[in-house]
Amino acid sequence: MKKLLMWGIFATSIVLAQEKELVFFEDFENPEMPSIVEYATVDTSGKHTTTSAITGSGSLEVNTLGKLGYPMTLSLDAKKILGEKYSSCIAYVSFKYKVLGVDKNREPRNYFLCEDSKRRICTEVFGGKVGETGTVKLEVRLISKNRYNFSMTSLDGIHIAIDDFKVERCPSPKESEWMYEDNLFIGMKFLPTHPNFLTSTAPENKLTKEQFFPFVDKFGQYKHRDWATKVKSEADFAVRIKEEEAFNASLPKIENRDNYFGLINSKYKFKATGHFYTKKVDGRWWLITPEGNLFWSHGIDTVGIASDTPTTKREHYFEDISDKNFTHSYFGGKHSYAKGKMYNYDFGNRNLTLKYGKNHRDRYAKVIGKRFSAWGINTSGAWCSYAVMTHSKVPYTFLGNSGGATNFKGTSQLVEYWQPMKDYFEPDFEKVTHQNMAKNANLLRSPYCIGAFIDNELPWQPKDYSTAMRILTCPKTQKSKQVFMLMLKDKYVEIEALNTAWKSNYKNWDSFLNTVNFVPKTEQGKADMLAFEIKFYERYFSVCRSALKAVAPDTLYIGCRFAWGNQTVAKVASRYCDVVSYNLYRDNVVGFSLPKGAADKPVIVGEFHFGNQDGGIFGGGLRPRKTMKDRVDSYESYVISALENPTIVGAHWFRWFDQITTGRCGDGENYSVGMVDICDTPVYPMIKKAHELSTNMYDVRQKASTKKRKETAKTVTY
């Protein structure tokens, strides 16, 4: 039997930086699990298991399924392991896992985190499929003055086995300890101290604070690392244009494509309607081009939209932001590091001006059109610029907004990230949404317009009843509450009948409107709440559809880009949308489909990405990868999984430009996820893979099975 190893915690001997000292190891062979009892906090469901053992004869088994939110699977206090007086060090944490069960009603999201008392330091996302086994590895620098916690959590729980939990350490470079000062770096999702960026061998470890600042050059690039296509002078922009022209010319032309990049194949020729439409062919959903050919949407979001970054209270981050033509004011909002009036610097448009001239927008749109033709990208996704939609001659998806609805006033808690939940029964909702679509009639009626998204990542609740519960806590003036009352009055007629069904004590129907502290617990009460939620969803999707079709009856309504939600809202959406859209940040979309009971409709992926952290940008996005090779491989795997999924008719990469490493305005996203960098240089490894995928994508899709595939278990190292 292996034994718990706990030594060297108070060792004073000097350890070479490259040597690792083992300070904690638990293999769970002993049913008493003494180290976990002493050094960790485990969910009450935790137990020793032999039937689900990963290695040896025992593992830790924890089942938090059914617990809402982010229940903690396991938590480990670093100071308990390393000792109260530990020196600053690099900690290497790893464990093996096997997924035994997941919440089938949502995408599994499992996280292993390192946090101090103020913020999350780093996150590893893992284990999305039942039966999947793997190893999670985390390398993180711990500063002696701070208190750290390692923890594992899952959205709405996980059933998991854990084994061979290990913590090692080695001394950390003293020279760069200044980088961990409080509030030194603000306004960024990922800091330069993120362990995937500031590794033990990173060049920043040798820099003093005076040498590090400013760390962004006059082109918006990170100063302290170099790469082959880095722009070092204004003259380099002309060089990059020539290099790109040569690269594009070297790519084999993708044959048999129509004017909209659809597949020309006499076997698959359909009615040419002058607009895009959907069709199921041989068990697979497709888009059909205006010329009547098969089309699968291989796209990129935010095409033509350049990147800017806040400068307020951070002026010393930048080498040169003196050109006031690219300085703009705005107001910091909900997720901003500062509030009120702020300033940003538009590095992206400054670089485009240096590269293409002052009036570059139309010229740049034509450059993008040529790029897409050479690269095989066939769609400009959400948030593409007006010039791109009108001048690039590339199919696009339009993103519009509903309007006229105000926020709910109730008190019960909802999951609301980007925006609060709105009351779609307000009469101005229909009027303003119709007006918003009418303003964009020319874009919506273009033959290049595949379809229209209306809204993005609305706060649809992950669980049924949540929205109705919120409405019941609203005042009597809330329009949705009035509609809910009329629905109940039509069903029950008399308030006494409602009281019997709900076990409530309303005196009359006015009492129902005035009551803000009662939610039914009976089965009939839950059924009524669900019925109202369906009515609420129907109101939203029916208005959005009618607003679009009133202006452009042939344009596809492609939904609201679900990021959160429940099966009920998805089923309602499927009845009104021509294509249902999801933003799916996951490793792949194998087996993804609309919920059982939904209408048979195609799905389009509005956003996905993977970001590398081995270049000049601190963040790797919502699905970080350590290296560019990892990023390219993940991109290929995701697109192939979407092509092989008979329901999915397209996938759009988020985004066009890299985000500046100091973070975008608003929430500070600073992700290395662009298809072009901040200086508009193509990210060539990604472009080569995009061309390869586009060349073969119709063959891949047509040869794939139309039977629904299950997400297969596999072994993964994160």
XYZ file of C-alpha atoms in Angstrom:
718
model
C 0.000 0.000 0.000
C 1.267 3.461 -0.915
C 1.511 5.820 2.029
C 0.682 9.457 2.577
C 3.808 11.527 2.088
C 4.100 14.768 4.071
C 7.610 15.989 4.401
C 9.787 18.991 3.867
C 7.068 21.398 4.917
C 9.368 23.221 7.276
C 12.555 22.380 5.438
C 15.163 25.130 5.361
C 17.468 23.620 2.781
C 17.854 25.488 -0.490
C 16.233 23.690 -3.415
C 17.305 24.405 -6.955
C 14.569 26.141 -9.000
C 14.200 23.246 -11.374
C 13.794 20.684 -8.588
C 10.350 19.876 -7.230
C 9.764 18.972 -3.603
C 6.843 16.676 -2.874
C 4.813 18.067 0.033
C 1.458 16.326 -0.270
C 0.329 13.064 -1.800
C -2.835 11.064 -1.228
C -3.600 7.906 -3.184
C -6.795 6.968 -1.259
C -5.662 3.400 -0.690
C -6.390 3.770 3.021
C -10.200 3.826 3.536
C -9.715 6.310 6.404
C -8.250 8.880 3.949
C -6.348 10.591 6.811
C -4.765 13.361 4.737
C -8.083 14.465 3.269
C -9.643 14.517 6.715
C -6.774 16.611 8.070
C -5.971 18.949 5.193
C -9.101 19.261 3.038
C -12.800 19.986 3.156
C -14.922 17.602 1.118
C -18.634 17.719 0.328
C -20.674 15.646 2.759
C -21.293 13.086 0.017
C -17.581 12.283 -0.144
C -16.632 8.705 0.612
C -13.950 6.158 -0.026
C -14.770 3.900 -2.972
C -13.363 0.677 -4.327
C -15.938 0.099 -7.071
C -15.025 3.349 -8.862
C -11.300 3.256 -8.124
C -9.144 4.875 -10.799
C -5.766 3.452 -9.767
C -4.970 0.900 -7.118
C -7.861 -0.314 -5.001
C -9.366 2.966 -3.797
C -10.367 6.505 -4.782
C -12.388 9.379 -3.357
C -15.976 9.482 -4.660
C -18.065 12.666 -4.396
C -21.600 13.238 -5.695
C -22.942 16.816 -5.621
C -25.574 16.326 -8.330
C -28.822 18.076 -7.519
C -27.171 20.914 -5.624
C -27.813 24.206 -7.416
C -25.201 26.804 -8.225
C -21.571 25.793 -7.795
C -21.400 23.265 -4.943
C -17.889 22.591 -3.703
C -16.582 19.101 -4.376
C -13.301 19.525 -2.555
C -11.360 22.409 -1.021
C -7.715 22.452 0.038
C -6.058 25.238 2.071
C -2.517 25.782 0.757
C -1.194 26.984 4.110
C -2.322 23.782 5.799
C -0.215 21.834 3.346
C 2.767 24.155 2.998
C 2.864 25.412 6.571
C 1.939 28.779 8.058
C 5.404 30.228 7.387
C 6.002 28.874 3.913
C 8.185 30.840 1.508
C 6.935 32.077 -1.830
C 7.026 29.189 -4.254
C 5.691 27.654 -7.415
C 3.137 24.975 -6.594
C 2.416 22.091 -8.935
C -0.948 20.501 -8.207
C -2.311 17.456 -10.002
C -4.935 14.756 -9.607
C -6.616 12.031 -11.615
C -10.364 11.950 -12.139
C -13.166 9.887 -13.594
C -16.580 11.400 -14.340
C -19.304 9.119 -12.982
C -22.365 11.294 -13.620
C -23.424 14.755 -14.853
C -26.547 16.912 -14.899
C -28.186 15.816 -18.152
C -30.162 19.054 -18.431
C -27.169 21.294 -19.032
C -23.640 21.426 -20.365
C -21.266 20.008 -17.736
C -18.871 22.632 -16.412
C -16.268 21.424 -13.954
C -13.567 23.687 -12.591
C -10.378 23.306 -10.604
C -9.475 26.695 -9.161
C -6.741 28.481 -7.307
C -7.960 31.579 -5.454
C -6.617 33.977 -2.884
C -8.770 36.108 -0.609
C -9.359 38.715 -3.324
C -9.587 37.017 -6.690
C -9.359 33.876 -8.752
C -5.787 33.226 -9.843
C -6.367 30.539 -12.444
C -8.887 27.954 -13.590
C -8.717 24.608 -15.341
C -11.928 23.379 -17.003
C -12.236 19.612 -17.255
C -14.352 16.481 -17.364
C -17.411 17.060 -19.523
C -18.508 13.515 -20.304
C -19.633 10.532 -18.268
C -16.872 7.942 -18.285
C -14.155 10.439 -19.156
C -10.905 9.915 -17.297
C -7.998 12.285 -17.183
C -5.428 14.222 -15.252
C -5.694 17.863 -14.224
C -2.424 19.745 -13.754
C -2.068 23.238 -12.349
C 1.115 25.275 -12.000
C 0.719 28.435 -9.939
C 2.946 30.827 -8.045
C 2.055 31.351 -4.380
C 3.238 34.501 -2.602
C 3.928 34.024 1.096
C 1.898 37.054 2.240
C -1.315 35.743 0.670
C -3.575 32.868 1.624
C -4.555 30.501 -1.178
C -7.178 27.867 -1.647
C -7.376 25.069 -4.210
C -10.885 23.920 -4.926
C -13.003 21.865 -7.279
C -16.546 22.885 -8.178
C -19.152 22.120 -10.828
C -22.189 23.945 -12.163
C -25.174 22.249 -10.488
C -22.976 19.421 -9.275
C -20.972 16.443 -10.482
C -20.563 12.772 -9.595
C -16.831 12.161 -9.738
C -13.983 9.965 -8.534
C -10.613 11.509 -7.612
C -7.255 9.834 -7.112
C -3.530 10.462 -6.693
C -3.883 14.037 -5.459
C -0.418 15.547 -5.399
C 1.155 18.904 -4.506
C 4.787 19.711 -5.263
C 6.693 22.955 -4.934
C 9.904 24.682 -5.858
C 11.276 28.147 -5.071
C 9.946 30.974 -7.243
C 12.052 33.713 -8.855
C 12.510 36.567 -6.388
C 13.054 39.220 -9.071
C 9.450 39.210 -10.277
C 7.674 39.038 -6.929
C 6.766 42.721 -7.349
C 4.274 41.656 -10.039
C 1.967 40.343 -7.316
C 1.458 43.685 -5.587
C -2.200 44.525 -5.006
C -3.949 46.612 -7.691
C -0.855 46.789 -9.855
C -2.755 45.437 -12.860
C -6.388 46.496 -13.211
C -9.054 46.218 -15.900
C -7.947 42.825 -17.227
C -9.586 39.407 -17.028
C -6.181 37.709 -17.212
C -3.146 39.244 -15.514
C 0.483 38.869 -16.630
C 0.924 36.751 -13.505
C -1.428 34.067 -14.827
C 0.529 30.805 -14.478
C 0.006 29.797 -18.106
C 1.637 33.071 -19.174
C 4.187 33.723 -16.433
C 5.697 30.262 -16.323
C 8.815 29.472 -14.326
C 10.931 30.021 -17.461
C 9.171 33.178 -18.715
C 11.440 36.149 -19.562
C 9.373 38.455 -17.338
C 10.842 36.736 -14.285
C 14.043 38.738 -14.804
C 12.422 42.168 -15.161
C 12.203 44.837 -12.490
C 9.090 46.984 -12.215
C 10.937 49.888 -13.838
C 11.906 47.680 -16.767
C 8.425 46.224 -17.171
C 6.434 49.474 -17.406
C 5.209 50.544 -19.902
C 4.475 47.074 -21.250
C 2.381 47.935 -24.355
C 4.100 49.494 -27.374
C 2.730 52.211 -29.660
C 0.990 49.595 -31.836
C -0.861 47.995 -28.929
C 1.456 44.975 -28.781
C 3.024 43.485 -25.683
C 6.606 44.744 -25.430
C 8.476 42.042 -23.583
C 8.159 39.147 -26.014
C 8.976 38.828 -29.677
C 7.452 36.891 -32.563
C 8.079 36.615 -36.292
C 5.258 38.900 -37.464
C 5.544 41.550 -34.755
C 5.307 45.107 -36.103
C 8.293 47.151 -34.963
C 7.941 50.214 -37.182
C 5.312 51.842 -39.375
C 7.226 50.587 -42.403
C 6.469 47.025 -41.311
C 2.803 47.434 -42.264
C 3.696 47.525 -45.958
C 5.919 44.487 -45.450
C 3.071 42.596 -43.791
C 0.770 43.370 -46.744
C 3.292 41.881 -49.174
C 3.825 38.844 -46.960
C 0.095 38.233 -46.764
C -0.390 38.606 -50.515
C 2.284 35.955 -51.056
C 0.713 33.686 -48.460
C -2.773 33.995 -49.936
C -1.431 33.329 -53.424
C 0.235 30.153 -52.150
C -3.045 28.684 -50.906
C -4.687 26.281 -53.365
C -7.930 27.705 -54.695
C -10.972 26.002 -53.217
C -12.880 24.697 -56.225
C -16.587 24.233 -56.908
C -17.935 27.165 -54.926
C -20.728 29.485 -56.076
C -20.898 33.260 -55.585
C -21.948 32.718 -51.963
C -19.308 30.030 -51.255
C -21.885 27.246 -51.530
C -20.961 23.823 -52.929
C -21.460 23.427 -56.678
C -22.478 19.807 -57.210
C -25.089 18.738 -59.760
C -26.244 15.970 -57.415
C -27.264 18.579 -54.837
C -28.965 21.335 -56.787
C -32.044 22.963 -55.285
C -34.378 25.834 -56.022
C -32.615 29.179 -56.464
C -34.764 31.619 -54.486
C -32.458 34.634 -54.300
C -32.107 34.228 -50.536
C -30.735 31.728 -48.032
C -33.066 29.071 -46.659
C -32.839 25.778 -44.738
C -33.350 22.262 -46.016
C -32.881 18.778 -44.640
C -31.030 16.586 -47.143
C -30.285 12.899 -46.540
C -30.909 13.303 -42.814
C -28.685 16.383 -42.405
C -29.710 19.989 -42.007
C -28.173 22.474 -44.446
C -28.364 26.082 -45.423
C -29.057 26.608 -49.138
C -27.505 29.574 -50.955
C -29.533 32.030 -53.044
C -28.255 30.090 -56.079
C -29.631 26.797 -54.761
C -26.474 25.090 -53.481
C -25.518 23.424 -50.202
C -23.913 25.770 -47.689
C -22.348 25.202 -44.277
C -21.525 28.399 -42.407
C -17.831 28.493 -41.457
C -17.619 31.976 -39.992
C -15.916 34.527 -37.777
C -17.555 37.086 -35.467
C -16.806 40.832 -35.137
C -15.264 40.983 -38.612
C -13.894 44.452 -39.318
C -14.428 45.681 -35.751
C -11.106 46.870 -34.327
C -9.911 46.586 -30.730
C -9.580 49.420 -28.226
C -8.628 49.443 -24.546
C -9.296 51.676 -21.508
C -6.518 54.041 -20.457
C -8.094 55.738 -17.417
C -5.941 55.201 -14.297
C -3.649 53.022 -16.444
C -1.809 55.558 -18.605
C 1.560 54.205 -17.457
C 0.800 50.840 -19.086
C 1.282 52.345 -22.555
C 4.362 53.513 -24.414
C 2.581 56.057 -26.611
C -1.096 57.061 -26.628
C -0.468 60.657 -27.660
C -2.503 60.674 -30.902
C -5.762 62.213 -29.707
C -7.540 61.213 -32.933
C -7.833 57.744 -31.423
C -8.727 58.712 -27.855
C -12.419 58.489 -27.016
C -14.535 58.895 -23.907
C -17.163 56.487 -22.616
C -18.854 55.601 -19.334
C -17.765 52.613 -17.281
C -20.603 50.171 -16.715
C -21.534 47.155 -14.620
C -18.377 45.103 -15.240
C -15.876 47.963 -15.601
C -12.940 48.439 -13.214
C -13.914 52.114 -12.874
C -17.224 53.934 -13.058
C -18.274 57.197 -14.637
C -16.483 58.955 -17.472
C -13.477 57.050 -18.779
C -11.148 57.174 -21.779
C -9.960 54.520 -24.184
C -7.389 54.326 -26.957
C -8.325 52.771 -30.285
C -5.137 50.914 -31.202
C -6.978 48.774 -33.740
C -8.237 51.629 -35.912
C -4.950 53.476 -35.545
C -3.148 50.440 -36.931
C -5.658 50.082 -39.772
C -5.123 53.762 -40.606
C -1.356 53.285 -40.681
C -1.755 50.185 -42.839
C -4.495 51.207 -45.288
C -4.882 54.994 -45.003
C -7.298 57.403 -43.325
C -10.455 56.339 -45.141
C -9.748 52.656 -44.757
C -13.158 51.190 -43.956
C -14.384 50.396 -47.464
C -10.909 49.345 -48.585
C -10.538 47.125 -45.550
C -13.904 45.484 -46.218
C -12.692 44.544 -49.699
C -9.437 43.210 -48.240
C -11.516 41.026 -45.936
C -13.556 39.760 -48.891
C -10.360 38.703 -50.671
C -9.045 37.086 -47.509
C -12.201 35.066 -47.014
C -12.165 33.888 -50.612
C -8.564 32.701 -50.244
C -8.919 31.265 -46.744
C -12.265 29.519 -47.234
C -14.096 31.464 -44.541
C -17.622 31.936 -45.875
C -19.487 33.960 -43.237
C -19.076 37.217 -41.349
C -20.802 36.424 -38.072
C -22.359 38.612 -35.394
C -21.154 42.192 -34.903
C -19.458 42.464 -38.300
C -19.016 46.056 -39.453
C -21.466 47.835 -41.742
C -18.735 48.191 -44.375
C -18.076 44.441 -44.293
C -21.772 43.662 -44.728
C -22.120 46.063 -47.664
C -18.748 45.859 -49.453
C -17.096 42.471 -48.863
C -19.478 40.314 -50.944
C -19.374 37.687 -48.210
C -22.498 36.139 -46.614
C -23.195 37.525 -43.157
C -25.446 37.115 -40.153
C -27.006 40.334 -38.923
C -27.239 40.996 -35.185
C -30.084 43.274 -34.123
C -31.681 44.101 -30.809
C -35.146 44.015 -29.382
C -36.215 47.013 -27.338
C -38.888 48.743 -25.332
C -38.944 46.303 -22.403
C -37.824 47.449 -18.957
C -36.306 45.423 -16.137
C -38.321 43.329 -13.704
C -38.687 44.990 -10.307
C -39.122 41.885 -8.147
C -36.879 40.661 -5.370
C -36.225 36.962 -5.968
C -32.740 36.221 -7.256
C -32.088 35.510 -10.929
C -28.955 34.616 -12.882
C -28.317 37.910 -14.679
C -24.814 38.481 -16.066
C -24.854 40.870 -19.021
C -28.238 42.408 -18.318
C -31.295 42.061 -16.084
C -34.331 40.049 -17.150
C -36.841 42.272 -18.945
C -40.619 42.311 -19.080
C -41.538 41.328 -22.629
C -45.244 41.838 -22.013
C -44.775 45.583 -21.935
C -46.499 47.081 -25.004
C -43.448 49.095 -26.096
C -41.506 45.856 -26.545
C -43.400 45.008 -29.720
C -43.374 48.553 -31.088
C -39.673 49.261 -30.531
C -38.526 45.830 -31.722
C -40.412 46.351 -34.997
C -38.831 49.793 -35.319
C -35.348 48.382 -34.736
C -35.757 45.859 -37.533
C -37.232 48.435 -39.919
C -34.162 50.662 -39.471
C -31.993 47.893 -40.946
C -34.229 46.816 -43.808
C -31.519 47.208 -46.461
C -29.142 44.877 -44.622
C -31.842 42.336 -43.806
C -33.091 42.122 -47.397
C -29.658 41.639 -48.963
C -29.124 38.247 -50.642
C -25.866 38.041 -48.666
C -27.798 38.128 -45.369
C -28.088 34.520 -44.189
C -30.322 35.492 -41.315
C -30.800 37.701 -38.296
C -29.956 37.132 -34.665
C -32.071 39.281 -32.377
C -30.317 39.873 -29.040
C -27.407 37.998 -27.512
C -26.974 35.881 -24.383
C -30.179 36.949 -22.660
C -30.573 35.917 -19.007
C -32.873 32.953 -19.584
C -32.829 31.083 -16.313
C -31.165 27.667 -16.026
C -34.093 26.205 -14.097
C -37.837 26.216 -14.682
C -40.003 28.322 -12.320
C -37.286 30.921 -11.589
C -38.759 33.576 -13.883
C -42.309 33.048 -12.614
C -41.077 33.210 -9.027
C -39.469 36.561 -9.771
C -42.688 37.872 -11.311
C -44.678 36.859 -8.236
C -42.419 39.115 -6.145
C -43.021 42.095 -8.438
C -45.382 44.977 -7.611
C -48.882 45.092 -9.073
C -47.786 47.505 -11.816
C -45.563 44.848 -13.428
C -47.155 44.002 -16.771
C -46.105 40.336 -16.658
C -47.729 39.941 -13.262
C -50.959 41.342 -14.662
C -50.807 38.903 -17.584
C -50.071 36.041 -15.163
C -53.144 37.013 -13.141
C -55.369 37.083 -16.244
C -54.107 33.633 -17.235
C -54.930 32.263 -13.776
C -58.270 34.052 -13.672
C -59.211 32.528 -17.017
C -58.326 29.068 -15.677
C -59.677 29.220 -12.116
C -62.339 31.968 -12.442
C -62.721 32.317 -8.658
C -59.851 33.176 -6.324
C -60.959 30.375 -3.969
C -60.172 27.818 -6.662
C -56.664 29.238 -7.032
C -56.203 29.180 -3.259
C -57.169 25.509 -3.196
C -54.714 24.642 -5.980
C -51.850 26.737 -4.625
C -52.569 26.496 -0.878
C -52.548 30.300 -0.887
C -54.611 32.864 1.041
C -55.411 35.538 -1.520
C -58.545 37.519 -0.619
C -59.298 38.461 -4.214
C -57.530 38.969 -7.544
C -56.276 42.397 -6.479
C -54.731 40.651 -3.496
C -52.847 38.408 -5.927
C -51.363 41.492 -7.605
C -50.484 43.160 -4.307
C -48.834 40.110 -2.726
C -45.047 40.029 -3.197
C -43.966 37.349 -0.713
C -45.726 34.151 -1.744
C -44.595 31.430 -4.162
C -46.631 28.219 -4.508
C -45.026 24.919 -3.559
C -47.817 22.609 -4.764
C -47.539 20.589 -7.967
C -50.436 22.542 -9.472
C -48.737 25.782 -8.531
C -45.547 24.676 -10.246
C -47.513 23.641 -13.325
C -49.117 27.086 -13.466
C -45.760 28.818 -13.114
C -44.336 26.712 -15.930
C -47.368 27.439 -18.122
C -46.828 31.150 -17.606
C -43.131 30.874 -18.406
C -44.031 29.193 -21.702
C -46.414 32.073 -22.407
C -43.629 34.532 -21.539
C -41.184 32.823 -23.926
C -43.811 32.680 -26.668
C -44.349 36.402 -26.330
C -40.634 37.127 -26.765
C -39.957 34.847 -29.727
C -43.207 35.597 -31.556
C -42.599 39.355 -31.409
C -38.997 39.013 -32.581
C -40.013 36.765 -35.462
C -42.854 39.020 -36.575
C -40.620 42.120 -36.377
C -38.070 40.523 -38.701
C -40.555 38.986 -41.120
C -42.489 42.269 -41.420
C -39.371 43.842 -42.917
C -37.672 40.876 -44.594
C -40.090 37.926 -44.919
C -37.524 35.676 -46.620
C -34.715 36.275 -44.115
C -34.066 33.498 -41.618
C -34.769 34.207 -37.957
C -31.819 32.591 -36.215
C -32.626 33.200 -32.580
C -31.056 34.969 -29.617
C -27.737 33.153 -29.198
C -28.404 31.075 -26.072
C -25.621 31.050 -23.505
C -27.870 30.216 -20.563
C -31.308 28.709 -20.492
C -33.432 25.675 -19.843
C -35.061 23.030 -21.987
C -38.439 24.759 -21.895
C -37.219 28.016 -23.432
C -35.246 26.066 -26.043
C -38.337 24.112 -27.042
C -40.356 27.305 -27.420
C -37.551 28.900 -29.444
C -37.543 25.939 -31.827
C -41.174 26.669 -32.743
C -40.466 30.260 -33.778
C -36.869 30.244 -35.036
C -35.861 29.038 -38.486
C -32.474 28.191 -36.970
C -31.793 28.062 -33.216
C -28.519 29.671 -32.138
C -26.245 28.781 -29.238
C -22.915 30.166 -28.075
C -21.134 26.948 -27.149
C -17.760 27.309 -25.464
C -16.814 23.675 -24.999
C -14.255 21.237 -26.359
C -16.589 19.936 -29.060
C -20.255 19.658 -30.009
C -20.443 15.899 -30.435
C -23.989 14.802 -29.669
C -25.334 18.320 -29.202
C -28.988 18.678 -30.148
C -32.153 20.490 -29.231
C -33.973 18.987 -26.232
C -36.465 16.171 -26.595
C -39.827 17.587 -27.587
C -38.396 20.495 -29.570
C -39.359 21.104 -33.185
C -36.999 19.611 -35.767
C -34.898 22.680 -36.559
C -31.235 23.240 -37.367
C -28.768 24.789 -34.928
C -26.005 27.311 -35.554
C -23.102 27.942 -33.163
C -22.843 31.710 -32.716
C -19.596 31.696 -30.726
C -16.751 29.381 -29.802
C -13.017 29.796 -29.413
C -9.769 28.569 -27.919
C -6.919 30.890 -26.969
C -3.195 30.339 -26.536
C -1.106 31.843 -23.737
C 2.392 31.366 -25.128
C 2.452 34.629 -27.122
C 2.005 38.297 -26.314
C -1.476 38.254 -24.764
C -2.112 37.220 -21.183
C -5.480 35.496 -21.629
C -6.574 32.310 -23.345
C -10.292 33.062 -23.425
C -13.146 30.899 -22.202
C -11.364 27.742 -23.356
C -7.679 28.471 -22.717
C -4.921 26.463 -24.314
C -1.289 26.688 -23.310
C 0.218 26.818 -26.821
C -0.697 27.846 -30.347
C -0.506 24.216 -31.453
C -3.027 23.265 -28.761
C -5.289 26.070 -29.974
C -5.118 25.020 -33.627
C -5.742 21.371 -32.772
C -8.751 22.309 -30.628
C -10.159 24.504 -33.409
C -9.894 21.635 -35.874
C -11.504 19.154 -33.495
C -14.407 21.502 -32.733
C -15.197 22.336 -36.365
C -15.053 18.684 -37.403
C -17.415 17.763 -34.564
C -19.819 20.462 -35.786
C -19.559 19.300 -39.402
C -20.306 15.737 -38.353
C -23.323 16.802 -36.285
C -26.354 16.538 -38.616
C -28.239 19.255 -36.715
C -25.573 21.970 -36.859
C -25.449 24.163 -39.986
C -22.547 26.384 -39.010
C -20.051 27.494 -36.385
C -18.670 31.009 -35.937
C -15.330 31.664 -34.263
C -15.226 34.500 -31.731
C -13.420 36.735 -32.789
C -11.755 38.612 -35.703
C -9.126 40.762 -33.946
C -7.109 39.686 -30.950
C -8.118 41.585 -27.872
C -5.417 43.901 -26.565
C -3.561 42.380 -23.652
C -4.658 45.261 -21.389
C -8.323 44.291 -21.910
C -11.332 45.581 -23.800
C -13.646 48.300 -22.560
C -16.356 47.089 -20.240
C -15.325 43.783 -18.742
C -11.586 43.651 -19.463
C -11.548 40.600 -21.730
C -7.977 40.189 -23.017
C -7.993 37.003 -25.020
C -5.572 35.697 -27.616
C -8.381 34.459 -29.839
C -8.165 36.575 -32.997
C -7.853 35.306 -36.539
C -5.780 38.459 -37.042
C -3.652 40.195 -34.424
C -3.991 43.771 -33.192
C -1.898 44.956 -36.162
C -4.172 43.114 -38.637
C -1.603 40.426 -39.389
C -3.237 37.034 -39.989
C -2.609 34.406 -37.324
C -1.159 32.088 -39.945
C -1.356 28.731 -38.104
C -5.090 29.307 -37.628
C -5.604 30.495 -41.207
C -3.833 27.445 -42.627
C -6.110 25.202 -40.597
C -9.202 27.200 -41.617
C -8.292 26.736 -45.291
C -7.755 23.013 -44.792
C -11.078 22.628 -43.004
C -12.942 24.645 -45.630
C -11.436 22.647 -48.464
C -12.695 19.381 -47.008
C -15.763 20.410 -45.022
C -18.464 19.291 -47.454
C -16.868 15.861 -47.805
C -16.569 15.565 -44.023
C -20.213 16.494 -43.509
C -21.635 14.264 -46.222
C -19.659 11.224 -45.106
C -20.573 11.559 -41.420
C -23.282 9.393 -39.915
C -26.708 10.962 -39.470
C -27.309 8.968 -36.301
C -27.023 10.947 -33.104
C -23.621 10.342 -31.570
C -23.087 10.138 -27.859
C -20.282 12.093 -26.288
C -17.697 9.386 -25.925
C -15.524 8.956 -22.882
C -11.821 9.529 -23.304
C -8.648 10.197 -21.385
C -7.561 13.825 -21.265
C -4.672 15.719 -19.719
C -5.438 19.343 -18.889
